[in-house]
PDB file of C-alpha atoms in Angstrom:
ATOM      1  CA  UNK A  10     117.770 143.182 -37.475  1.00 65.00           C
ATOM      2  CA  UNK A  11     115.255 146.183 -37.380  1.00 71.00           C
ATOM      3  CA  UNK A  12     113.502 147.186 -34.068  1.00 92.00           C
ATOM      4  CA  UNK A  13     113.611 149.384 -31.390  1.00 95.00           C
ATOM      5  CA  UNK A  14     116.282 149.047 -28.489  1.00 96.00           C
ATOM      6  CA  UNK A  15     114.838 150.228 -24.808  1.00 97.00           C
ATOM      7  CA  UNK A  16     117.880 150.678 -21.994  1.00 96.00           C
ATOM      8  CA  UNK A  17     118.105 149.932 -18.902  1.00 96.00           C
ATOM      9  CA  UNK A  18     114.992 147.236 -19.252  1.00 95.00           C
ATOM     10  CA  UNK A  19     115.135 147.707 -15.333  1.00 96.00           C
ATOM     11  CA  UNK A  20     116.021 151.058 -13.047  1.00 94.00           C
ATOM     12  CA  UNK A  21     115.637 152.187  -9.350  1.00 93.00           C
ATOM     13  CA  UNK A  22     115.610 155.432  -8.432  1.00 90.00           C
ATOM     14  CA  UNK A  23     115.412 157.019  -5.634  1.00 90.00           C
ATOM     15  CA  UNK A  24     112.884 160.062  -4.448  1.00 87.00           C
ATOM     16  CA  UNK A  25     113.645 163.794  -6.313  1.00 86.00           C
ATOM     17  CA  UNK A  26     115.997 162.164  -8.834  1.00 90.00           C
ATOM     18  CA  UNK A  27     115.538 162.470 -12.454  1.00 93.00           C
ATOM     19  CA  UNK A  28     115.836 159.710 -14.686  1.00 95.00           C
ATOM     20  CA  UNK A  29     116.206 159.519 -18.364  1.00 97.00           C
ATOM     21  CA  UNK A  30     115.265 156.201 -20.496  1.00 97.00           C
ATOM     22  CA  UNK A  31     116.572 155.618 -23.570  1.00 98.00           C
ATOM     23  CA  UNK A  32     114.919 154.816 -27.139  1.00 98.00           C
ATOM     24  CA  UNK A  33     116.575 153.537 -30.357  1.00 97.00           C
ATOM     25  CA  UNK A  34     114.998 152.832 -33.210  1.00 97.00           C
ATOM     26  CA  UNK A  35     116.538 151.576 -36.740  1.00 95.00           C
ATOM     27  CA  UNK A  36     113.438 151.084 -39.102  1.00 93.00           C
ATOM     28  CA  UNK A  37     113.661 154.525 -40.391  1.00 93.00           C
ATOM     29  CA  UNK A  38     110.368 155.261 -38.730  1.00 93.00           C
ATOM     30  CA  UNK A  39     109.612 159.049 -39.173  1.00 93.00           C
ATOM     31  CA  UNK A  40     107.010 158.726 -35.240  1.00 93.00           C
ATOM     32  CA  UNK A  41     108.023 158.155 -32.046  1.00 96.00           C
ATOM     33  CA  UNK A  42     105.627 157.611 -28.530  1.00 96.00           C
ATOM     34  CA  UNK A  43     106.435 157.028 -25.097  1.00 97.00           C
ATOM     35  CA  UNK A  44     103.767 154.871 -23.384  1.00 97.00           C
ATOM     36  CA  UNK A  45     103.370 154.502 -19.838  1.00 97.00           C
ATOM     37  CA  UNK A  46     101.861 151.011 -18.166  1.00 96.00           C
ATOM     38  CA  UNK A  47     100.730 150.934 -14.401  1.00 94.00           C
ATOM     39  CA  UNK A  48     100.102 147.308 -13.319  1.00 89.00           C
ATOM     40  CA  UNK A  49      97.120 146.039 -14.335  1.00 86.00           C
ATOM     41  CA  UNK A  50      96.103 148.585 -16.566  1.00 88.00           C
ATOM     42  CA  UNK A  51      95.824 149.534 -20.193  1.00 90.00           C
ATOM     43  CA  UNK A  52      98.728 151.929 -22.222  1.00 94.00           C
ATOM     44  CA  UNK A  53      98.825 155.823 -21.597  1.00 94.00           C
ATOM     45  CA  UNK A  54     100.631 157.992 -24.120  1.00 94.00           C
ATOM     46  CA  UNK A  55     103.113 160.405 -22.560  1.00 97.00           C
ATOM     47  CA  UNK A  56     104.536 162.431 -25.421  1.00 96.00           C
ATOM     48  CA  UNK A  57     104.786 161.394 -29.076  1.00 95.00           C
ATOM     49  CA  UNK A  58     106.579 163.317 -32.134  1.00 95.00           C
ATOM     50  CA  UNK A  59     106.202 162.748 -35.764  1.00 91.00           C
ATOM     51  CA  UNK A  60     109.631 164.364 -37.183  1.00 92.00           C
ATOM     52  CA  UNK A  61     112.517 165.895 -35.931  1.00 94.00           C
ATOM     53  CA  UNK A  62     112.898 168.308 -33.453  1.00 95.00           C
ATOM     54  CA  UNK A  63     109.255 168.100 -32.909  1.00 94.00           C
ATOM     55  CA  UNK A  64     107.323 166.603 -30.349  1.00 96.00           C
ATOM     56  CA  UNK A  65     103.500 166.774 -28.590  1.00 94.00           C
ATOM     57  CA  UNK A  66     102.270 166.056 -25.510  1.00 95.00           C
ATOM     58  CA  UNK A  67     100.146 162.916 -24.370  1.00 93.00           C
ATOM     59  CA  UNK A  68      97.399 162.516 -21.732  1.00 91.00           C
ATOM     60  CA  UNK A  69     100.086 162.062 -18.960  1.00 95.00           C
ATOM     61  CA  UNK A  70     102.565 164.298 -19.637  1.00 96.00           C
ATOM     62  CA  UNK A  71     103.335 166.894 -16.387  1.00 95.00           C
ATOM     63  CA  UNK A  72     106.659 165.148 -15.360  1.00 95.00           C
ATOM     64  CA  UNK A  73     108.326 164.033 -18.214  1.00 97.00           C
ATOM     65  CA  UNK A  74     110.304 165.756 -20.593  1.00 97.00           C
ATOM     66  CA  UNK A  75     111.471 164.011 -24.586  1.00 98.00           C
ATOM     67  CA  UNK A  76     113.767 165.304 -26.704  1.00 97.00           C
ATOM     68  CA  UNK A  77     113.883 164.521 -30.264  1.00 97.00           C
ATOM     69  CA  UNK A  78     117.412 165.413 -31.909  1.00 97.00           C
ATOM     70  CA  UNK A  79     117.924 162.781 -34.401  1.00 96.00           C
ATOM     71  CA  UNK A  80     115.163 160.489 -35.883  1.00 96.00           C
ATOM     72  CA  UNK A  81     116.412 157.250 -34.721  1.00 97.00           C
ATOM     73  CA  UNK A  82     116.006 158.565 -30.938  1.00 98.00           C
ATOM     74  CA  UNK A  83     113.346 159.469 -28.369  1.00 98.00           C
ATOM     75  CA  UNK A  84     115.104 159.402 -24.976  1.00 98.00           C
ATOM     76  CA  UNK A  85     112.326 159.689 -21.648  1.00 98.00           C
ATOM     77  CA  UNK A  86     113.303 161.754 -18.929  1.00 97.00           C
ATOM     78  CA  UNK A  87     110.986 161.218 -15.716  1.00 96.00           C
ATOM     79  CA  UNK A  88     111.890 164.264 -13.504  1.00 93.00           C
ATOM     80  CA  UNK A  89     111.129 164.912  -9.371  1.00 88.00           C
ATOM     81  CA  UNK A  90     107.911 166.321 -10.657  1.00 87.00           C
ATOM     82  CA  UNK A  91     106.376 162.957 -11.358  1.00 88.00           C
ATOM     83  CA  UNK A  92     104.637 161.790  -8.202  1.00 87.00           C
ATOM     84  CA  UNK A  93     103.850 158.561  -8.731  1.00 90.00           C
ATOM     85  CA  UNK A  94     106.785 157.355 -11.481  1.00 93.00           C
ATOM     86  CA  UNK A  95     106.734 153.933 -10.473  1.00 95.00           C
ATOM     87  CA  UNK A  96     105.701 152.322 -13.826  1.00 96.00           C
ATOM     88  CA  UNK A  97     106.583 150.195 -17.145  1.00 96.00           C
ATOM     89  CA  UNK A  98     107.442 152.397 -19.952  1.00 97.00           C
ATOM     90  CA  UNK A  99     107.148 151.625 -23.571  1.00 97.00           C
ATOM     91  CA  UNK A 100     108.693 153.230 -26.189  1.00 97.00           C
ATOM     92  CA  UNK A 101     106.886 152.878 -29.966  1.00 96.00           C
ATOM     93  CA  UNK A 102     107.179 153.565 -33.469  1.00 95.00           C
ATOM     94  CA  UNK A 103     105.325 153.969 -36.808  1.00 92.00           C
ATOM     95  CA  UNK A 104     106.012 154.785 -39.968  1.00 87.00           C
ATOM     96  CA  UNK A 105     104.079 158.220 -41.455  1.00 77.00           C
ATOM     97  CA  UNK A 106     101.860 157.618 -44.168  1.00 71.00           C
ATOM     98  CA  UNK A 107     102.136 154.098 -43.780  1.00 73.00           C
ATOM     99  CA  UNK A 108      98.424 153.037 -44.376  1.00 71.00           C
ATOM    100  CA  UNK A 109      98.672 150.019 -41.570  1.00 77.00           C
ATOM    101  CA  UNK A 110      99.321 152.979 -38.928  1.00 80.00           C
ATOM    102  CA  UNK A 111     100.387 150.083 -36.864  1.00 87.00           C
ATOM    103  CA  UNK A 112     102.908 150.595 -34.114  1.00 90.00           C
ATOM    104  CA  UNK A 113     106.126 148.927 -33.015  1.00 92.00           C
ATOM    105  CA  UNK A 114     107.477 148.613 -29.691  1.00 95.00           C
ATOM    106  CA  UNK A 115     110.490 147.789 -27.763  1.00 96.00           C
ATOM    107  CA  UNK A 116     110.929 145.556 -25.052  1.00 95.00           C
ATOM    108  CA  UNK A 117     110.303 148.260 -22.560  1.00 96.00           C
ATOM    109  CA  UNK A 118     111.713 150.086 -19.201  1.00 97.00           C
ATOM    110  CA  UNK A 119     110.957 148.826 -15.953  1.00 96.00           C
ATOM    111  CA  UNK A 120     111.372 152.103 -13.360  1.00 95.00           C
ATOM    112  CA  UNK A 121     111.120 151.668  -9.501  1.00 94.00           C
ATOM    113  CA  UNK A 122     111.060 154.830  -7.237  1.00 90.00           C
ATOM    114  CA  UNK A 123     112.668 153.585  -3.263  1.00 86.00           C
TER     115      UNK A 123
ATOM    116  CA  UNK B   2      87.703 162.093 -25.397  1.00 86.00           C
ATOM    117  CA  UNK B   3      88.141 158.597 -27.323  1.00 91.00           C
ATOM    118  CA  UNK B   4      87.451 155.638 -24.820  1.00 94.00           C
ATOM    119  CA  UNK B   5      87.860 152.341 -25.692  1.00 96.00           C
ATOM    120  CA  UNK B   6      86.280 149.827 -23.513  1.00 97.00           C
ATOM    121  CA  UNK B   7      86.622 146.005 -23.318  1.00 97.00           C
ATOM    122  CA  UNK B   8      85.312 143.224 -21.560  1.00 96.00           C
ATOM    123  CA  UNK B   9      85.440 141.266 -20.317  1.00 96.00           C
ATOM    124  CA  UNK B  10      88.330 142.571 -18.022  1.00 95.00           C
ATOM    125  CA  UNK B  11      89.670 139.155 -16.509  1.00 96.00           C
ATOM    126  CA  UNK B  12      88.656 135.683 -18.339  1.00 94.00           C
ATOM    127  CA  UNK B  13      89.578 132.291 -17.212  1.00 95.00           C
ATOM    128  CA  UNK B  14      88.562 129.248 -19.052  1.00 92.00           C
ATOM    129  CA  UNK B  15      89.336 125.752 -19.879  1.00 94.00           C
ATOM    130  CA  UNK B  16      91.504 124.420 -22.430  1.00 96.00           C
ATOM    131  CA  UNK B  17      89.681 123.554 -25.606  1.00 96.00           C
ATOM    132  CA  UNK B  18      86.315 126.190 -24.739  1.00 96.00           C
ATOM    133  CA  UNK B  19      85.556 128.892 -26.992  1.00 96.00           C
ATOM    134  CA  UNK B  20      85.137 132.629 -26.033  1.00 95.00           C
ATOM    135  CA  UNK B  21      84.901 135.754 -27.019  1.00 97.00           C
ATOM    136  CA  UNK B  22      86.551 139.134 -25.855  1.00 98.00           C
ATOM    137  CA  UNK B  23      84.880 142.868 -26.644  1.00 98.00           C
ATOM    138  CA  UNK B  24      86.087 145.955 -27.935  1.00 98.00           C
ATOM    139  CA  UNK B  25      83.990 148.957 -27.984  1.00 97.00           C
ATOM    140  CA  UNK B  26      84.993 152.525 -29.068  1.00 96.00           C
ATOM    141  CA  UNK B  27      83.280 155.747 -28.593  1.00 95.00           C
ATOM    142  CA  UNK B  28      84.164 157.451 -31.410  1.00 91.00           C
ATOM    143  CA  UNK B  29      84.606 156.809 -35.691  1.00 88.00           C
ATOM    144  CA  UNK B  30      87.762 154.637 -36.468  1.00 88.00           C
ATOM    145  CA  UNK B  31      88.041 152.642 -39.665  1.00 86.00           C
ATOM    146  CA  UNK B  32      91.004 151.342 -38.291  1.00 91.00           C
ATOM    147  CA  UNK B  33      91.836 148.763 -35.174  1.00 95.00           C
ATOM    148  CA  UNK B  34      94.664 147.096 -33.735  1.00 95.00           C
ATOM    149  CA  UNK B  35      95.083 143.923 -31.275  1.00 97.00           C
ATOM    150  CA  UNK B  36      98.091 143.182 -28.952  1.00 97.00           C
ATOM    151  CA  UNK B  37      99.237 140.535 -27.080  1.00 97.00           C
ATOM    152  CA  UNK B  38     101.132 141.090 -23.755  1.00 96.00           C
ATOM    153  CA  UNK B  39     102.835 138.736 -21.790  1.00 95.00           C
ATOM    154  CA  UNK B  40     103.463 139.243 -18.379  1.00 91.00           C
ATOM    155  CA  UNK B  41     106.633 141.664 -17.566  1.00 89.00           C
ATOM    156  CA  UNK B  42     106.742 141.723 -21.452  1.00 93.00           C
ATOM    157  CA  UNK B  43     106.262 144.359 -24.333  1.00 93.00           C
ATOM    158  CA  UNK B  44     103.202 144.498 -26.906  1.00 94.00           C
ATOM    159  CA  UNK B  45     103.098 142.254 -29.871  1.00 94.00           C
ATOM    160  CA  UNK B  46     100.898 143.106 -32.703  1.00 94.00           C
ATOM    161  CA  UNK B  47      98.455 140.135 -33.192  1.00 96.00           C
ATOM    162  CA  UNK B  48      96.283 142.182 -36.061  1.00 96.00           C
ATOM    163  CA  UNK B  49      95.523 145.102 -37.770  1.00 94.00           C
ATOM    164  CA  UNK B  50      92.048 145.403 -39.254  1.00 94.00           C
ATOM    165  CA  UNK B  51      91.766 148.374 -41.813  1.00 90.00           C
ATOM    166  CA  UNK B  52      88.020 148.691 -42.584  1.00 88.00           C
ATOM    167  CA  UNK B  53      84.657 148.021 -41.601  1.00 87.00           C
ATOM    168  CA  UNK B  54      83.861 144.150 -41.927  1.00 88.00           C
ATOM    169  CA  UNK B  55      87.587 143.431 -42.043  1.00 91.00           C
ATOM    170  CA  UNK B  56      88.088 139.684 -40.533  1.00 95.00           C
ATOM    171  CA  UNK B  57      91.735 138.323 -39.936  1.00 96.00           C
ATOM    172  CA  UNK B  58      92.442 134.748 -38.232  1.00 97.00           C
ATOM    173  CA  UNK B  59      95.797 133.768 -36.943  1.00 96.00           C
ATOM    174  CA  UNK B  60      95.617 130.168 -35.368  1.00 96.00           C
ATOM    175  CA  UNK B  61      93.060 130.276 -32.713  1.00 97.00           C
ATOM    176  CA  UNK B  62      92.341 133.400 -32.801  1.00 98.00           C
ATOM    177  CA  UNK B  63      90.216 135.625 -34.815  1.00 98.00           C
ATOM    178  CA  UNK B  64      89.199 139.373 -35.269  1.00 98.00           C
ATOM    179  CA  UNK B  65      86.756 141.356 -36.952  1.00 97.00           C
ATOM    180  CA  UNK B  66      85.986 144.835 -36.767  1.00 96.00           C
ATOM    181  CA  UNK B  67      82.649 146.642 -36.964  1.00 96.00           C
ATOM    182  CA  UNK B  68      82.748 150.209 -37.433  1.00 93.00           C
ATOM    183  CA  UNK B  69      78.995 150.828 -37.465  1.00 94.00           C
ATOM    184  CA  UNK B  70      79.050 149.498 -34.395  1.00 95.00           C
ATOM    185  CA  UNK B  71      82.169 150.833 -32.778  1.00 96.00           C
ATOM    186  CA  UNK B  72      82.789 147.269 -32.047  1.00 97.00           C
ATOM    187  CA  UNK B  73      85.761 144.747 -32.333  1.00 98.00           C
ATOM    188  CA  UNK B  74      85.791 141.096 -31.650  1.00 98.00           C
ATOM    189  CA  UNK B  75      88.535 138.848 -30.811  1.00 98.00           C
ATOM    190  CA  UNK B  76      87.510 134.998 -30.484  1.00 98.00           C
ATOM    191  CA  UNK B  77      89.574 132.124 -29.557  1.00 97.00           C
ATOM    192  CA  UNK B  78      88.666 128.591 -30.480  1.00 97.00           C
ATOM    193  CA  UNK B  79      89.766 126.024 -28.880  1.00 95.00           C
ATOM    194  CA  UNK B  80      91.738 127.277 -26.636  1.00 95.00           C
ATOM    195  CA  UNK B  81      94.867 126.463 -25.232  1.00 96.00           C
ATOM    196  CA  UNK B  82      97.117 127.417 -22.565  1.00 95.00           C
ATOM    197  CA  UNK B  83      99.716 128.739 -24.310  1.00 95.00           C
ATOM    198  CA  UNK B  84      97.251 131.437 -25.353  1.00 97.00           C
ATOM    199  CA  UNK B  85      97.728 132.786 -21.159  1.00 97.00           C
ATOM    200  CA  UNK B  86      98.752 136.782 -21.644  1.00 97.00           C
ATOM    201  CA  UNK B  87      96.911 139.872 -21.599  1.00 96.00           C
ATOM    202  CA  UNK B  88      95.279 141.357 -24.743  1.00 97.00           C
ATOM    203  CA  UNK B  89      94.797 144.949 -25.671  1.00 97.00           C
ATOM    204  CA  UNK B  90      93.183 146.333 -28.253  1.00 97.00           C
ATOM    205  CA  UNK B  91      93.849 149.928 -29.507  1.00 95.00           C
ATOM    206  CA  UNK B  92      92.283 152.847 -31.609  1.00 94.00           C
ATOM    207  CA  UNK B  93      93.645 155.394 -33.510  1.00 91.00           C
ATOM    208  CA  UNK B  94      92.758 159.090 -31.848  1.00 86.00           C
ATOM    209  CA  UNK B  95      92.095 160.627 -35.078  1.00 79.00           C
ATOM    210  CA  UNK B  96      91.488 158.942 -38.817  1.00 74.00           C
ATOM    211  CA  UNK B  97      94.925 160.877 -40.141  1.00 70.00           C
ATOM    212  CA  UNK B  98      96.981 159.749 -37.382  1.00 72.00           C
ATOM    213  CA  UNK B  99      98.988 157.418 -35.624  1.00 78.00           C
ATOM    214  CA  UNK B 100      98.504 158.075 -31.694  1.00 85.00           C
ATOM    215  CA  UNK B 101      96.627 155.006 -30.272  1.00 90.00           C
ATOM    216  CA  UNK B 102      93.979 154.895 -27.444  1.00 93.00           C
ATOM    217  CA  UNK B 103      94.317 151.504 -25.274  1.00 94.00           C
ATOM    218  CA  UNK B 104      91.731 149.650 -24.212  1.00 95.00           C
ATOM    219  CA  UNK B 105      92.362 148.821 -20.224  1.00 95.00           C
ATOM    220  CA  UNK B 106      92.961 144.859 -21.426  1.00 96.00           C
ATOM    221  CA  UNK B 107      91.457 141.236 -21.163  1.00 97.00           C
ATOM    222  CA  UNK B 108      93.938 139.170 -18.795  1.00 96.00           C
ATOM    223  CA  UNK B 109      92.897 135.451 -20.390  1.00 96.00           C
ATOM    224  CA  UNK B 110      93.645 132.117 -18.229  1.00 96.00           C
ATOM    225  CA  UNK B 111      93.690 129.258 -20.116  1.00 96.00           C
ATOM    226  CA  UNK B 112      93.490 126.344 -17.421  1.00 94.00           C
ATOM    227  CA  UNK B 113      94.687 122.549 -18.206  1.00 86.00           C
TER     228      UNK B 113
END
């Protein structure tokens, strides 16, 4: 089955350690996003890319870092320089020039900070 | 800046009322897109509406998009409680791409 594959759905971390989350996605989708969900509140994009080896920044992105090496992955690193990275994370996809534009997400990472 | 707004932020209701949740947007979009959220679950696309005047239904639910108006609808009829879960709508950034801004969400209680 297509979709996108989000691991570990749950991590703790402790203070000044990075952390990276991991995306897979088999639908061939050319677009990748990292979304970020505090409780209660509405999506925030992080960083998004739209090929290969190509990525932008999001509203929130000063302590994260993406890489995007092959076009089925997107992995998340949150890094000591996120102050607050207590948070859901959501990783999505979408298919360039697809006219729908709609997006695709996996089941998502839950990250705790002790 | 895009912002997309709705309201109303936390709904509770009775089973078998109708009601409507808002979507406004502050800036041109022909296109729309609803999400439902469960709790300590991911998004799932309820609707994509492509144009101005564009009306989809799904069960209970039903959206419609105004892009005059910056304005999206989503009403439930008759509701139910299995309709319980969060729902976000979202708006593209800019017309040739695919980055969405969320609305903040409109947590809907469906009481027995």
């Amino acid at each position: 089955d297509g979709g996108i594959t989000q691991s570990p759905k749950y991590l703790f971390r402790k203070e000044g350690q990075n952390v990276t989350l991991s995306c897979e996605q088999n639908l061939n989708h050319d677009a990748m996003y990292w979304y970020r969900q505090d409780p209660g509140q509405g999506l925030r994009l992080i960083y998004y890319s739209q090929i290969v080896n190509d990525f932008q920044k999001g509203d929130i992105a000063e302590g994260y870092s993406v890489s995007r090496e092959k076009k089925e992955s997107f992995p998340l690193t949150v890094t000591s320089a996120q102050k607050n990275p207590t948070a859901f994370y959501l990783c999505a996809s979408s298919q360039r020039g697809d006219l729908t534009g709609e997006l695709f997400f996996g089941e998502g990472s839950r990250l705790t900070v002790l | 800046e895009l912002k997309v707004e709705q309201n109303p932020l936390f709904l509770s209701m009775q089973e078998g009322k109708n009601y409507t949740i808002y979507c406004n947007y502050s800036t041109t979009s022909d296109r729309l897109y609803w999400y439902r959220q469960d709790p300590g679950k991911s998004l799932e696309s309820l609707f994509v509406l492509l144009s101005n005047g564009a009306v989809k239904q799904e069960g209970r639910l039903m959206a419609s998009l105004d892009t005059k108006a910056r304005l999206s609808t989503l009403h439930i009829t008759a509701a139910v409680h299995d309709l319980s879960a969060t729902y976000f709508c979202a708006v593209p950034e800019n017309p040739a791409g695919n980055m969405l801004t969320f609305g903040g969400g409109t947590r809907l209680m469906v009481k027995p």
